[in-house]
CSV table of C-alpha atoms in Angstrom, one decimal:
chain,number,residue,atom,x,y,z
V,1,UNK,CA,-169.3,107.2,125.9
V,2,UNK,CA,-167.9,109.2,123.0
V,3,UNK,CA,-166.7,112.8,123.0
V,4,UNK,CA,-165.8,114.9,120.0
V,5,UNK,CA,-163.4,117.8,120.4
V,6,UNK,CA,-163.1,120.4,117.7
V,7,UNK,CA,-160.3,122.9,117.1
V,8,UNK,CA,-159.0,125.3,114.5
V,9,UNK,CA,-161.7,128.0,114.2
V,10,UNK,CA,-161.0,131.7,114.3
V,11,UNK,CA,-161.0,135.0,112.4
V,12,UNK,CA,-159.6,135.1,108.9
V,13,UNK,CA,-159.6,137.6,106.1
V,14,UNK,CA,-161.4,136.9,102.8
V,15,UNK,CA,-159.3,134.7,100.6
V,16,UNK,CA,-157.6,133.2,103.7
V,17,UNK,CA,-157.4,129.6,104.9
V,18,UNK,CA,-158.3,127.6,108.0
V,19,UNK,CA,-158.0,124.0,109.0
V,20,UNK,CA,-160.6,122.5,111.4
V,21,UNK,CA,-160.0,119.3,113.3
V,22,UNK,CA,-162.4,117.0,115.2
V,23,UNK,CA,-161.1,114.2,117.3
V,24,UNK,CA,-163.3,111.4,118.8
V,25,UNK,CA,-162.4,109.6,122.1
V,26,UNK,CA,-164.1,107.0,124.2
V,27,UNK,CA,-165.5,103.6,123.6
V,28,UNK,CA,-165.2,103.2,119.8
V,29,UNK,CA,-165.2,100.0,117.7
V,30,UNK,CA,-165.4,101.7,114.3
V,31,UNK,CA,-166.3,105.1,112.8
V,32,UNK,CA,-168.4,105.1,109.7
V,33,UNK,CA,-169.2,108.5,108.2
V,34,UNK,CA,-167.6,111.7,109.4
V,35,UNK,CA,-168.9,115.1,108.4
V,36,UNK,CA,-168.9,118.8,108.9
V,37,UNK,CA,-172.0,121.0,109.2
V,38,UNK,CA,-172.3,124.7,109.7
V,39,UNK,CA,-174.9,127.1,111.1
V,40,UNK,CA,-175.0,130.8,110.3
V,41,UNK,CA,-177.0,133.3,112.4
V,42,UNK,CA,-180.7,133.0,111.6
V,43,UNK,CA,-180.2,130.0,109.3
V,44,UNK,CA,-180.6,126.3,109.7
V,45,UNK,CA,-177.7,123.9,110.1
V,46,UNK,CA,-176.5,122.7,106.7
V,47,UNK,CA,-174.2,120.0,105.5
V,48,UNK,CA,-170.7,121.2,104.4
V,49,UNK,CA,-168.9,118.0,103.6
V,50,UNK,CA,-169.0,114.3,104.5
V,51,UNK,CA,-166.5,111.4,104.1
V,52,UNK,CA,-167.4,107.8,104.4
V,53,UNK,CA,-165.4,104.9,105.8
V,54,UNK,CA,-164.0,104.1,102.3
V,55,UNK,CA,-162.8,107.7,101.7
V,56,UNK,CA,-165.7,108.7,99.5
V,57,UNK,CA,-166.6,112.4,99.8
V,58,UNK,CA,-169.5,114.7,99.2
V,59,UNK,CA,-169.6,118.5,99.3
V,60,UNK,CA,-172.1,121.2,99.4
V,61,UNK,CA,-172.1,123.1,96.1
V,62,UNK,CA,-171.1,126.3,97.8
V,63,UNK,CA,-167.8,124.9,99.0
V,64,UNK,CA,-166.8,122.6,96.1
V,65,UNK,CA,-163.3,123.4,94.9
V,66,UNK,CA,-162.5,125.4,98.0
V,67,UNK,CA,-162.9,122.9,101.0
V,68,UNK,CA,-161.4,119.5,101.4
V,69,UNK,CA,-162.5,116.9,103.9
V,70,UNK,CA,-160.1,114.2,105.1
V,71,UNK,CA,-159.8,111.6,107.9
V,72,UNK,CA,-157.2,109.8,109.9
V,73,UNK,CA,-158.7,106.6,111.1
V,74,UNK,CA,-155.8,105.8,113.4
V,75,UNK,CA,-156.5,109.1,115.3
V,76,UNK,CA,-160.4,109.0,115.0
V,77,UNK,CA,-160.0,112.5,113.5
V,78,UNK,CA,-161.7,114.3,110.7
V,79,UNK,CA,-160.3,117.5,109.1
V,80,UNK,CA,-161.7,120.3,107.0
V,81,UNK,CA,-159.2,122.3,105.0
V,82,UNK,CA,-160.9,125.6,104.0
V,83,UNK,CA,-159.3,127.7,101.3
V,84,UNK,CA,-160.4,130.9,99.6
V,85,UNK,CA,-162.7,131.7,102.4
V,86,UNK,CA,-165.6,134.1,101.8
V,87,UNK,CA,-167.6,136.2,104.3
V,88,UNK,CA,-170.6,133.9,103.6
V,89,UNK,CA,-168.6,131.0,105.1
V,90,UNK,CA,-169.0,132.7,108.5
V,91,UNK,CA,-170.8,130.3,110.8
V,92,UNK,CA,-170.4,127.9,113.7
V,93,UNK,CA,-168.9,124.7,112.3
V,94,UNK,CA,-169.9,121.4,113.9
V,95,UNK,CA,-168.5,117.9,113.2
V,96,UNK,CA,-170.5,114.8,113.4
V,97,UNK,CA,-169.2,111.3,113.5
V,98,UNK,CA,-171.2,108.0,113.1
V,99,UNK,CA,-169.7,105.6,115.7
V,100,UNK,CA,-170.2,101.9,116.2
V,101,UNK,CA,-169.6,101.4,119.9
V,102,UNK,CA,-169.3,97.6,119.8
V,103,UNK,CA,-169.4,94.8,117.2
V,104,UNK,CA,-173.0,94.0,116.4
V,105,UNK,CA,-174.4,97.4,117.4
V,106,UNK,CA,-175.8,100.0,115.0
V,107,UNK,CA,-174.0,103.3,114.6
V,108,UNK,CA,-174.8,106.3,116.8
V,109,UNK,CA,-174.3,109.9,115.8
V,110,UNK,CA,-172.2,112.2,117.9
V,111,UNK,CA,-171.7,116.0,117.6
V,112,UNK,CA,-168.9,118.2,118.4
V,113,UNK,CA,-169.3,121.4,120.5
V,114,UNK,CA,-168.9,123.7,117.5
V,115,UNK,CA,-166.2,126.1,116.5
V,116,UNK,CA,-166.7,129.7,115.3
V,117,UNK,CA,-165.3,130.6,111.9
V,118,UNK,CA,-165.5,134.3,111.0
V,119,UNK,CA,-164.4,135.6,107.6
V,120,UNK,CA,-164.1,139.4,107.7
V,121,UNK,CA,-161.7,142.1,106.7
């Protein structure tokens, strides 16, 4: 039905930047909220940032002022610009998109496969 493909992770030094992308494909009528989550080793998955269909955003306190979430509705893609990265940002980052498959249906949530972000000198 719907597939999410993430890209942009990697190894970066503290203070550096990365940009993550997550593109959805398949049977899509409309995408509501798009978000990024992360999971560090030994920890639970946590919300990093979310953007709704109107462009409203919400961020975890730990990333406010450093990360920016944005979306391109024409491309069914959500981005996460990460600046001033810290070692504690190291985690697997997952995107999630809330997709309405057809008019009249409720939204369903889909997850990307995850992309590793490592911040280390």
